[in-house]
Each structure stands twice: as structure tokens, then as C-alpha cells.
mmCIF file of C-alpha atoms in Angstrom:
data_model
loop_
_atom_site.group_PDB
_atom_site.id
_atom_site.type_symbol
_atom_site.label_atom_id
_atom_site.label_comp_id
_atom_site.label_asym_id
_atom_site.label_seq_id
_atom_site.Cartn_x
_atom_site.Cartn_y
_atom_site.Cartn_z
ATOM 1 C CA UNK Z 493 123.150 152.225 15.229
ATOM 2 C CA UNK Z 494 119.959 153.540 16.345
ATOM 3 C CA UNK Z 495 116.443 152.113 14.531
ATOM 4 C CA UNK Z 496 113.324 154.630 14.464
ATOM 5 C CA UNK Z 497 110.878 152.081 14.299
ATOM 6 C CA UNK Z 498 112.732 150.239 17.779
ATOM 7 C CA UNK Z 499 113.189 153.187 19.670
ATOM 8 C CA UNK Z 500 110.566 155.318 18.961
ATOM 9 C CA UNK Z 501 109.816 158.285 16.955
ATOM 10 C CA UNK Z 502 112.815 161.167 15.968
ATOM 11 C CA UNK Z 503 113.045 163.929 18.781
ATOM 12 C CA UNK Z 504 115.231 167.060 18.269
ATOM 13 C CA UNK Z 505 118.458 168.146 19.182
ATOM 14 C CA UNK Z 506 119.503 171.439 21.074
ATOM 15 C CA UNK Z 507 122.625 173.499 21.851
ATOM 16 C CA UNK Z 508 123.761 176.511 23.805
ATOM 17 C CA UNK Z 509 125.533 177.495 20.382
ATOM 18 C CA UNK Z 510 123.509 175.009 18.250
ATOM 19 C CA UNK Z 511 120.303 172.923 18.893
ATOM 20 C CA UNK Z 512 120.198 170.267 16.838
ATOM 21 C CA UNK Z 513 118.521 166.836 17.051
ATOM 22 C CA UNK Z 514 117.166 163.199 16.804
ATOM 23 C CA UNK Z 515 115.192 161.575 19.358
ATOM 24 C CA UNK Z 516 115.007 158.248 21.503
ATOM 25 C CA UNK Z 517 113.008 156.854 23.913
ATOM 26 C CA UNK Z 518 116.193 155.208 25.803
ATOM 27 C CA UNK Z 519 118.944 157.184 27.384
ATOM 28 C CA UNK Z 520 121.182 154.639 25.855
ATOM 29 C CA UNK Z 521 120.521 155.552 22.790
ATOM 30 C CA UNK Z 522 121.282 159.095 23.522
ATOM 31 C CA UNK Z 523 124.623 158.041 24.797
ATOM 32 C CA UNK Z 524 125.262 156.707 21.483
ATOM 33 C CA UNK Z 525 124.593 159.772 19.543
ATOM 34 C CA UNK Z 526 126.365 161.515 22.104
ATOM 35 C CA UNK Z 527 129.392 159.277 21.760
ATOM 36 C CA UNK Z 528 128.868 158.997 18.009
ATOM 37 C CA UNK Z 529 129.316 163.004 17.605
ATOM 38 C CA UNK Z 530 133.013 162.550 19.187
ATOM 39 C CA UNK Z 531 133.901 159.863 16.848
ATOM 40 C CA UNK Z 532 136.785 160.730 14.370
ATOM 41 C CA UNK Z 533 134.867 160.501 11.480
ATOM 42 C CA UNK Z 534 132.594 162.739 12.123
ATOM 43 C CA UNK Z 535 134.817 165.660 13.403
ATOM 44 C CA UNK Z 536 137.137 164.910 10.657
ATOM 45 C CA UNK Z 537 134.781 165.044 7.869
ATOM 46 C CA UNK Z 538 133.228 168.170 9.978
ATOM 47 C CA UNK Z 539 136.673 169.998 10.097
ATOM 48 C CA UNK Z 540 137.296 169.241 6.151
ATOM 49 C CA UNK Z 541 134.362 171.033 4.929
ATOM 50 C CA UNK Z 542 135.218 173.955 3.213
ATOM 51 C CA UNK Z 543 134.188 177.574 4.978
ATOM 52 C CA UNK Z 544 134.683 181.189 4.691
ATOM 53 C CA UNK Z 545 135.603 182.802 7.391
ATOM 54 C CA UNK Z 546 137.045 187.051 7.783
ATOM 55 C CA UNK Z 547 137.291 186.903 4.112
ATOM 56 C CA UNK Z 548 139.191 183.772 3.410
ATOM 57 C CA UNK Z 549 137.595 180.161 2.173
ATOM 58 C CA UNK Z 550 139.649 177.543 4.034
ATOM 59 C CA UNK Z 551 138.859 173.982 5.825
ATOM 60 C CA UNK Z 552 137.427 174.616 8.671
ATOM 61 C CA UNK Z 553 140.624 172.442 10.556
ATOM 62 C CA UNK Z 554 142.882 175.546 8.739
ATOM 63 C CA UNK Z 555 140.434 178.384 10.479
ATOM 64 C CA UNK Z 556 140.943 176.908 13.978
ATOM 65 C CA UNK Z 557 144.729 176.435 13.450
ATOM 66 C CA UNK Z 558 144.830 179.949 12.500
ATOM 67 C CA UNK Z 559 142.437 181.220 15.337
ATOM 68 C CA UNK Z 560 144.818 179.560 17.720
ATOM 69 C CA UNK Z 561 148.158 180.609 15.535
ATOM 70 C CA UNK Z 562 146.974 183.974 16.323
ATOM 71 C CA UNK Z 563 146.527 183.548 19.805
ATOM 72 C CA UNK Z 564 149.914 181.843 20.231
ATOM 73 C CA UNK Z 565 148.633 178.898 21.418
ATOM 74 C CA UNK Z 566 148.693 176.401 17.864
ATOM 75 C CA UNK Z 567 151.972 173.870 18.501
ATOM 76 C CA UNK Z 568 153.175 175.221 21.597
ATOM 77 C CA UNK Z 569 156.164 173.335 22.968
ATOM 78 C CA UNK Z 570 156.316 173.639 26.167
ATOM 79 C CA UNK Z 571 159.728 175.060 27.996
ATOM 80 C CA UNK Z 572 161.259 172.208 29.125
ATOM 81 C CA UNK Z 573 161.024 170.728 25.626
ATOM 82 C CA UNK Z 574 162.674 173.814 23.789
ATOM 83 C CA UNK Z 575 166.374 173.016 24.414
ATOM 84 C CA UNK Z 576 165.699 169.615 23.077
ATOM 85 C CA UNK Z 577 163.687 170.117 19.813
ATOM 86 C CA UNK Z 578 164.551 173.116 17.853
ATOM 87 C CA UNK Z 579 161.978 172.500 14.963
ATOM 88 C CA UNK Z 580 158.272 171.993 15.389
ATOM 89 C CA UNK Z 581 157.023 170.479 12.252
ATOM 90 C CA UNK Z 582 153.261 171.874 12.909
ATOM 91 C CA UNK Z 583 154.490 175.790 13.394
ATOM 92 C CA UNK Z 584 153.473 177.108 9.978
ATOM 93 C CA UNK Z 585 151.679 173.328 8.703
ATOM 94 C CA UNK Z 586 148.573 173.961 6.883
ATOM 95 C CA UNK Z 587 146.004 171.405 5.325
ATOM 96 C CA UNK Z 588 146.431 171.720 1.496
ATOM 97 C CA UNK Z 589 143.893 168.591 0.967
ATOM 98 C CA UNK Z 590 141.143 166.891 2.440
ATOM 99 C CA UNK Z 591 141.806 163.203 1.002
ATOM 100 C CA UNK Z 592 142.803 161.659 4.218
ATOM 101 C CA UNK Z 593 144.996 158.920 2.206
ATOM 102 C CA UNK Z 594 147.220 161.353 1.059
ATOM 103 C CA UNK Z 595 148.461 162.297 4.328
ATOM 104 C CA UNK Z 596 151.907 161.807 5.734
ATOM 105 C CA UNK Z 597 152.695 161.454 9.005
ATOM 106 C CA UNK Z 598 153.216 165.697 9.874
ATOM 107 C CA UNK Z 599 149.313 165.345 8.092
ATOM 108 C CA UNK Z 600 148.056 162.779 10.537
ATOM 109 C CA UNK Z 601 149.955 164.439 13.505
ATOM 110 C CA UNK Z 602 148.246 168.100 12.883
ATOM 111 C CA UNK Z 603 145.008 166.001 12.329
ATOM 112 C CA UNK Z 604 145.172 164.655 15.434
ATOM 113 C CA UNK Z 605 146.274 167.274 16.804
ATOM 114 C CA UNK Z 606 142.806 169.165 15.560
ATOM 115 C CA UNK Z 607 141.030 166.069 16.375
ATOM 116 C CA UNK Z 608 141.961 166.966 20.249
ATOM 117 C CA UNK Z 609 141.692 170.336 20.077
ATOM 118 C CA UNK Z 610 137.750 170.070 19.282
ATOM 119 C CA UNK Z 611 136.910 167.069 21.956
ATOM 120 C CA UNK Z 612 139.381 166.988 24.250
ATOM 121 C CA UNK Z 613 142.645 164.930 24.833
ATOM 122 C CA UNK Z 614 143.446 161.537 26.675
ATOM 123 C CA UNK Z 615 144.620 163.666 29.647
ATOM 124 C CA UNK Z 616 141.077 165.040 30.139
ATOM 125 C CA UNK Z 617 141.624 168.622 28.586
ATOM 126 C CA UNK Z 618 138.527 170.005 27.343
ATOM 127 C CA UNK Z 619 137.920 170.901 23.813
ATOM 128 C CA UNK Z 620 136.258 173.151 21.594
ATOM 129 C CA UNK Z 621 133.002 170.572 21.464
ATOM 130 C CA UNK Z 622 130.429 170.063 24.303
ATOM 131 C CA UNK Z 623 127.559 167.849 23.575
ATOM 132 C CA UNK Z 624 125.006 165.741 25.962
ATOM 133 C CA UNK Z 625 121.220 165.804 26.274
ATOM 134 C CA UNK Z 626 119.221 166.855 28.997
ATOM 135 C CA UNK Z 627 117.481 164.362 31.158
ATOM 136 C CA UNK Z 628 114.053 166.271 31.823
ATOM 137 C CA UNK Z 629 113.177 166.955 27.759
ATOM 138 C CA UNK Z 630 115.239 163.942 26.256
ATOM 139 C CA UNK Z 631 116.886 167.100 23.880
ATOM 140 C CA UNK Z 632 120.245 166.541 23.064
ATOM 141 C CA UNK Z 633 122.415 169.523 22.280
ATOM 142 C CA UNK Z 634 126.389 170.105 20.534
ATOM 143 C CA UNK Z 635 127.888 173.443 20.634
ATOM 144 C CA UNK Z 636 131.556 174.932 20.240
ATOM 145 C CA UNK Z 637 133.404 177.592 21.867
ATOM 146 C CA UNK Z 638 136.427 179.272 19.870
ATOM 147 C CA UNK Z 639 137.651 182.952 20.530
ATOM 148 C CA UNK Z 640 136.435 183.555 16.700
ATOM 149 C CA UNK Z 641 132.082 183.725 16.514
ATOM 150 C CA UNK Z 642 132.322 182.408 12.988
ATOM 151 C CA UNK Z 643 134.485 179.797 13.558
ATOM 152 C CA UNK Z 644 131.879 178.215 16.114
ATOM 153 C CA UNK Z 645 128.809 179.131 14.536
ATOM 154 C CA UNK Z 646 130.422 177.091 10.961
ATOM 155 C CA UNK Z 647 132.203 174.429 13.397
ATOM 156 C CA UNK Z 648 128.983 173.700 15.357
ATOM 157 C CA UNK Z 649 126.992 173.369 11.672
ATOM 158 C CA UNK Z 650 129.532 171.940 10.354
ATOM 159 C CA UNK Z 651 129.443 168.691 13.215
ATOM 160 C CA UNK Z 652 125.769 168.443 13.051
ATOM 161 C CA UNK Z 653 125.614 168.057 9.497
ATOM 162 C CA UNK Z 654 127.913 165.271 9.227
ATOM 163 C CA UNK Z 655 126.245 163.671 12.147
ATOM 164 C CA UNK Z 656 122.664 163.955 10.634
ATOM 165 C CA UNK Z 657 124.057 162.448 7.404
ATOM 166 C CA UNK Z 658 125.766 159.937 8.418
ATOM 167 C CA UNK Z 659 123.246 158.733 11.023
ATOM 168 C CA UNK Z 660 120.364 158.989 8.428
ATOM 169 C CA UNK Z 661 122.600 156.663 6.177
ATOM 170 C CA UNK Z 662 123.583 154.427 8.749
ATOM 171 C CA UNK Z 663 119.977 153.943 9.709
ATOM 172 C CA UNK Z 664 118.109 152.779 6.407
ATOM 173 C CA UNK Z 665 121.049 150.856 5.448
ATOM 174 C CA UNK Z 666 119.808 147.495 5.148
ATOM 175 C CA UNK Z 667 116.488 149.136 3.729
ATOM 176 C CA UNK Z 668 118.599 151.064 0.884
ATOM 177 C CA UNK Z 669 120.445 148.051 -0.003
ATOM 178 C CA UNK Z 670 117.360 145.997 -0.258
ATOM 179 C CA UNK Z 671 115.990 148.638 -2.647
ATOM 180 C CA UNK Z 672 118.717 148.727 -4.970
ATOM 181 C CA UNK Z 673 118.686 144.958 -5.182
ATOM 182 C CA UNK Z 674 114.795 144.913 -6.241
ATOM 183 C CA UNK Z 675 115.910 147.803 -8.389
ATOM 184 C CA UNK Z 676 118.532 146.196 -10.366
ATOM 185 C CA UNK Z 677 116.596 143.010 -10.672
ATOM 186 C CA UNK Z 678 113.346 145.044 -12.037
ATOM 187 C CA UNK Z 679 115.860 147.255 -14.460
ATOM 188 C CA UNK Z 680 116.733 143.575 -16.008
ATOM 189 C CA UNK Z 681 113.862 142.087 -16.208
ATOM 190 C CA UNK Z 682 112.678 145.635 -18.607
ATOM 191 C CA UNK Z 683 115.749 145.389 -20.359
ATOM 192 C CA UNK Z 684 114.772 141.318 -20.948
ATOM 193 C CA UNK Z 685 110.859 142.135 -21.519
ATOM 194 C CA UNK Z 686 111.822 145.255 -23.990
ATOM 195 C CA UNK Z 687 114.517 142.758 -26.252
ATOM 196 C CA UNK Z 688 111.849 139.756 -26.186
ATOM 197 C CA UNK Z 689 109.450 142.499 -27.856
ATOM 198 C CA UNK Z 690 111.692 143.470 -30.307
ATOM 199 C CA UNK Z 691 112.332 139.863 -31.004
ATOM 200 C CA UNK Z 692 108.712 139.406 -31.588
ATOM 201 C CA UNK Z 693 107.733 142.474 -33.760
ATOM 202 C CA UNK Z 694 110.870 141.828 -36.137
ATOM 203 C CA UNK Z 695 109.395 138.519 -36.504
ATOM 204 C CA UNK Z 696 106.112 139.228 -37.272
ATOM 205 C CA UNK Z 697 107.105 141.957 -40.100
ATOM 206 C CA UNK Z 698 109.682 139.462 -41.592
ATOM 207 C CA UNK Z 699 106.496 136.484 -41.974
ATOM 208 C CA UNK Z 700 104.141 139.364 -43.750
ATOM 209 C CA UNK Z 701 100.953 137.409 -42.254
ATOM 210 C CA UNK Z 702 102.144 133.944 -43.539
ATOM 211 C CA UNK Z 703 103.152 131.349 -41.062
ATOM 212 C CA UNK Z 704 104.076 127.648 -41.351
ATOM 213 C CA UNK Z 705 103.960 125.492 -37.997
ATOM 214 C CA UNK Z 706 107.017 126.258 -37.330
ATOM 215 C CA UNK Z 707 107.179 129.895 -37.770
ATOM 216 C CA UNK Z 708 103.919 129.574 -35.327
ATOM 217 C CA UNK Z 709 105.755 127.664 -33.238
ATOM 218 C CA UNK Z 710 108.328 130.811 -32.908
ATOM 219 C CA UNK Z 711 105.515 133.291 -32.756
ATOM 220 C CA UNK Z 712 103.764 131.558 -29.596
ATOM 221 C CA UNK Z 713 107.217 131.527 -27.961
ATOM 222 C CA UNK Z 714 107.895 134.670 -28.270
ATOM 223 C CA UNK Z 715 104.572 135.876 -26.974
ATOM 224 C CA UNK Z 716 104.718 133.720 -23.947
ATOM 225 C CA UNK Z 717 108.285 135.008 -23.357
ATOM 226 C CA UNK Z 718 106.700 138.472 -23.784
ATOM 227 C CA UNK Z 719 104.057 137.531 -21.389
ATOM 228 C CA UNK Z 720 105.743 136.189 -18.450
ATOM 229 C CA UNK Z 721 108.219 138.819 -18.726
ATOM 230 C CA UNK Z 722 105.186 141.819 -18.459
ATOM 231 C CA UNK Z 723 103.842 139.680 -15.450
ATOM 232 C CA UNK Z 724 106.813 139.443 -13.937
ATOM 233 C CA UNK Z 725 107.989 143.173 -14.326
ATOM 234 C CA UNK Z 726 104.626 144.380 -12.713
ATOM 235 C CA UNK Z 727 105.111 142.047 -9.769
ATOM 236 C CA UNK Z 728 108.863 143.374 -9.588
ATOM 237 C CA UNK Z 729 107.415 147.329 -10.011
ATOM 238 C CA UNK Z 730 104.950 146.426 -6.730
ATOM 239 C CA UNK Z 731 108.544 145.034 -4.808
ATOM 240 C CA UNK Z 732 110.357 147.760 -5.756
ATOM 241 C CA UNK Z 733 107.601 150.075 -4.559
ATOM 242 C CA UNK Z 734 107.125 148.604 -0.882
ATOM 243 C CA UNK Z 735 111.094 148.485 -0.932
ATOM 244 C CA UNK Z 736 111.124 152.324 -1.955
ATOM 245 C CA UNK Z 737 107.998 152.824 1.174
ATOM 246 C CA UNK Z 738 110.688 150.677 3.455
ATOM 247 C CA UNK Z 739 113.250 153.017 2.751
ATOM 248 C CA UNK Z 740 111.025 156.358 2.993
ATOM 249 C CA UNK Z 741 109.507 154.769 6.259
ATOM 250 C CA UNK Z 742 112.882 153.721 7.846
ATOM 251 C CA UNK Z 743 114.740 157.291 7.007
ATOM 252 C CA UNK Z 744 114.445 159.456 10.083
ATOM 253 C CA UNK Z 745 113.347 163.055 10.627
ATOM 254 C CA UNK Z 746 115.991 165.035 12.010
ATOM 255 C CA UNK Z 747 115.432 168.548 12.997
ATOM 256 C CA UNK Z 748 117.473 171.519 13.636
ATOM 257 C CA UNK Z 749 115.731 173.389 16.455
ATOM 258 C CA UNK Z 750 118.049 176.694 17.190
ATOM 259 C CA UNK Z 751 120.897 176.941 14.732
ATOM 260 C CA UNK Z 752 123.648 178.988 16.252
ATOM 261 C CA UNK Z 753 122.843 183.299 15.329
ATOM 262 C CA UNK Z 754 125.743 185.633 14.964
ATOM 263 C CA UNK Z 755 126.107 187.422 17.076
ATOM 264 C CA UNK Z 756 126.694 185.172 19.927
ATOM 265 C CA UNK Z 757 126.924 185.813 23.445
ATOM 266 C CA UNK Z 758 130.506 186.123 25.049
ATOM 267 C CA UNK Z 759 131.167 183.890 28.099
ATOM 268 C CA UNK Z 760 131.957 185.754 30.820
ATOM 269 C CA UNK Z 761 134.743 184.480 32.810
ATOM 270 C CA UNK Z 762 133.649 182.489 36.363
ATOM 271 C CA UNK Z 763 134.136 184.568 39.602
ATOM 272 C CA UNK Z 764 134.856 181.703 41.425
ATOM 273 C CA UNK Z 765 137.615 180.963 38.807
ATOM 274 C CA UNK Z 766 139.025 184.653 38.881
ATOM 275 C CA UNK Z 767 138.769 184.586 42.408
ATOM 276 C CA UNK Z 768 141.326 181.661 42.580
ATOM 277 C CA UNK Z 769 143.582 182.707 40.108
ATOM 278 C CA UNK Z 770 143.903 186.045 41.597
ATOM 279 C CA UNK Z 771 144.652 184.457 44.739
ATOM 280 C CA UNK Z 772 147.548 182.132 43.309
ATOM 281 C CA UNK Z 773 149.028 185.038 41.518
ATOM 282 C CA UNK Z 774 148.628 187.197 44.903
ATOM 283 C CA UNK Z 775 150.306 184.884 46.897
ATOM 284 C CA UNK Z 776 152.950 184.204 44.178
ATOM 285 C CA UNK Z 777 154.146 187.655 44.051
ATOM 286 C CA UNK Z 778 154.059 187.650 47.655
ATOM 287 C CA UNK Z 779 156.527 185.249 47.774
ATOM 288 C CA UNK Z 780 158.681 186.385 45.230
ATOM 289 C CA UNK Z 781 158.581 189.874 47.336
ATOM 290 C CA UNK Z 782 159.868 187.850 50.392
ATOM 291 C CA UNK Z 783 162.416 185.494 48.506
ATOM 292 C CA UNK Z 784 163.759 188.983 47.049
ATOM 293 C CA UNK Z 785 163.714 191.486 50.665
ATOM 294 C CA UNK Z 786 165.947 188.388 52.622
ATOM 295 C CA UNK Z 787 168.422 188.076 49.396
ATOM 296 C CA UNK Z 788 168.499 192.147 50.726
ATOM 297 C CA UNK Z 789 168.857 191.469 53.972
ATOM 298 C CA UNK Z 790 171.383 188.730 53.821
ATOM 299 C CA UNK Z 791 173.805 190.948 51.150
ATOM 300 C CA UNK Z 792 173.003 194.075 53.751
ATOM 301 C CA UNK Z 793 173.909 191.683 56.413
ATOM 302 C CA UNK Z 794 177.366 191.455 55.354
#
């Protein structure tokens, strides 16, 4: 994981759809944030936040499978499969929970499934996700393009959310741990220091003012107990205040620059890209036209 105080101070992150961001001195480290945003656990604890969306609150992995249900394009076999598998298990599957332990294997399938959807499959299809940073400013940027504004505008928070959160956490790890070791130790050393005092006053209203040696003997214990204890809480309070700076120090400022705004901007289909198709389909129908007029000719032939 990335350190602030090794790398620098934290940048910001933009989008197209969202601008969101940390910072780095190092394009490496960039590349890691970039690849960390595509790791499972971050799109699947992206996908399983809860969101509502035309009217109905759903999991955010439910929206797109609807979005793409309605478009005919969620668990499409394709033809050559059909004759050979009548059922498809994801048709009309639906996420009913988000504890990932739970799942059985049609779970993990439409997870993955999801999964690929948002950043692409192993075949180098492109997914819902884009992210990268640009190489002038050092901002890095995610954003998401579904047929459904809301869907991308709650995907696209959604992702840098759980990025942000887990990268914070990741980051003052060793810091946090520290802490809550200095913590516990200082919570027992009260606990010790308030029992020892006890201990002390109980004695001293049981002897009524009148000690032998020996009950002096207990008394001067008891008081040293009491004040080794005191010295050594106030040393363990100034530990456990550096350790709470370390952590405060150590825990990175991440900013949101341009959160996505509904509503957003339709992408307009490339020319160069229509041009082609039209061209395939024009010469496809031309074909068909001239596989078609010599079956005519050949039957006319006859």
C-alpha cells in the first residue's frame, strides 16, 4: 500500500463521471490505486451497497442486472449454445444478500458475472468502469457508463467510497494497531491504579488513625503501589497521545473534486464507428441481394 509520509502529500482524484482522488509523487503509485480500484473487493463491496434507484432500494449489483435485463442483454447465451443448454440459471437470479459466505455457486457465478460486467473480462471486453490518471496534473479519475444516469452516478460513488475507505485503513494500519496497543495497556494500568486506591482508602477508614508497624507497613505499600501506578499512567497518557498524533498524522486526506451531477451528458456515438458499421451492414445486404438475384436466375434458368 501507498504511505503519505513516503510518497508525498495526498493529491485528488478526477473523473469524466466522477473526480475523485489521492495523490502521489510516483506514477507507480498511481498504477497501484489504479489497479487497486479493479480489485474484487472493492467492486464487490461497491456493488453490495444498498441504492435507490426509479423508485426501488436494491444492491447496486441488482440495478445493473436489471438495467441490462431490460435491455436484453443480462445472461445472454449465445446461439450456438441454445440447442445445448435449455436453462440459464442467471435469467431471473437476483442477489437476496450481501454476505458473500452465503453464496452458492449460481451466487458466485452472477457475482462474477457482475464483477466483469463493471471492469471488463479476460477476453479484453470493456466494462462499465474506466479509471487512470492523467500524466500532465498527476489527477487520477474513475467513472462508469450504464444506459441508466442513476445507476452510474450511485455506481461511480459507490467505487470511490470503498476505495477511499479502504485505502485510508490500509494506510495507518500499523499506526492504528500501535494505538490500540498503548490504549489497552494505559486502560489497565487505570483499572490497576483505581483498585490500588480503593485498597488504600478502605484501609485507612478500617485503622481509624491508629496504626501498629505493621499496619504502617501496609499503608506505605499501598501508597507506593498508588504512586508508581499514577507515574506510570501519566507516562502511558503521553504514549497514547503521540500514538493517537501517529495515527492522525499517518491518515490521508482524500478529496472528492467533481462528484458525478445528474443530469449527465449522453455519449454520442463515434462517426468513425457508425461509419464502419454502416459499411459492414451495406455490404452485407449487398451480398445477400446478390446470393438471392442468382438463386433467381439459376431457378429462371431452368
Amino acid at each position: 500500500m501507498i504511505n503519505r509520509n513516503e510518497v508525498g502529500s495526498i493529491g485528488s482524484i478526477g473523473a469524466i463521471l466522477g473526480r475523485f482522488g489521492f495523490g502521489s509523487k510516483t506514477d507507480n503509485n498511481k498504477d497501484k490505486i489504479v489497479q487497486l480500484n479493479k480489485s474484487r473487493r472493492i467492486i464487490e463491496n461497491a456493488i453490495f451497497r444498498k441504492v435507490k434507484i426509479n423508485d426501488s432500494e436494491d444492491f447496486i449489483a441488482n440495478h445493473i442486472i436489471n438495467n441490462l435485463d431490460s435491455l436484453g442483454k443480462w445472461a445472454k447465451m449465445p446461439w450456438y449454445l441454445k440447442p445445448f443448454k435449455k436453462d440459464n440459471v442467471l435469467k431471473d437470479f437476483r442477489f437476496s444478500s450481501g454476505n458473500f459466505s452465503e453464496f452458492n455457486d449460481t451466487s458466485n457465478m452472477a457475482l462474477k458475472t457482475v464483477y466483469a460486467i463493471v471492469v471488463g473480462d479476460d477476453q479484453g471486453g470493456k466494462g462499465t468502469m474506466s479509471n487512470g490518471y492523467d500524466e500532465d496534473s498527476g489527477i487520477l479519475y474513475v467513472s462508469n457508463s450504464t444506459h441508466n444516469p442513476d445507476l452510474s452516478v450511485a455506481l461511480t460513488n459507490s467505487i470511490f467510497d470503498n476505495l477511499s475507505q479502504f485505502y485510508i485503513e490500509k494506510t495507518i494500519e500499523k499506526q492504528k494497531a500501535t494505538y490500540e496497543i498503548v490504549k489497552s495497556k494505559t486502560d489497565s494500568i487505570l483499572n490497576l491504579l483505581k483498585k490500588k486506591e480503593i485498597e488504600l482508602a478502605a484501609f485507612e477508614d478500617r485503622a481509624h488513625g491508629l496504626f501498629s508497624s505493621k499496619s504502617k507497613l501496609t499503608e506505605l505499600r499501598l501508597k507506593r503501589d498508588v504512586q508508581k501506578l499514577s507515574l506510570m499512567y501519566g507516562e502511558s497518557i503521553k504514549n497514547l497521545e503521540i500514538a493517537d498524533f501517529a495515527v492522525k498524522n499517518k491518515t490521508p486526506y482524500i478529496q472528492a473534486i467533481d462528484r458525478p451531477i445528474l443530469p449527465l451528458r449522453a455519449e454520442k456515438p463515434s462517426t468513425i464507428k457508425s461509419f464502419i458499421l454502416g459499411g459492414i451492414l451495406g455490404l452485407f445486404l449487398v451480398l445477400v441481394f446478390l446470393f438471392f438475384k442468382k438463386i433467381y436466375r439459376d431457378a429462371m434458368s431452368l
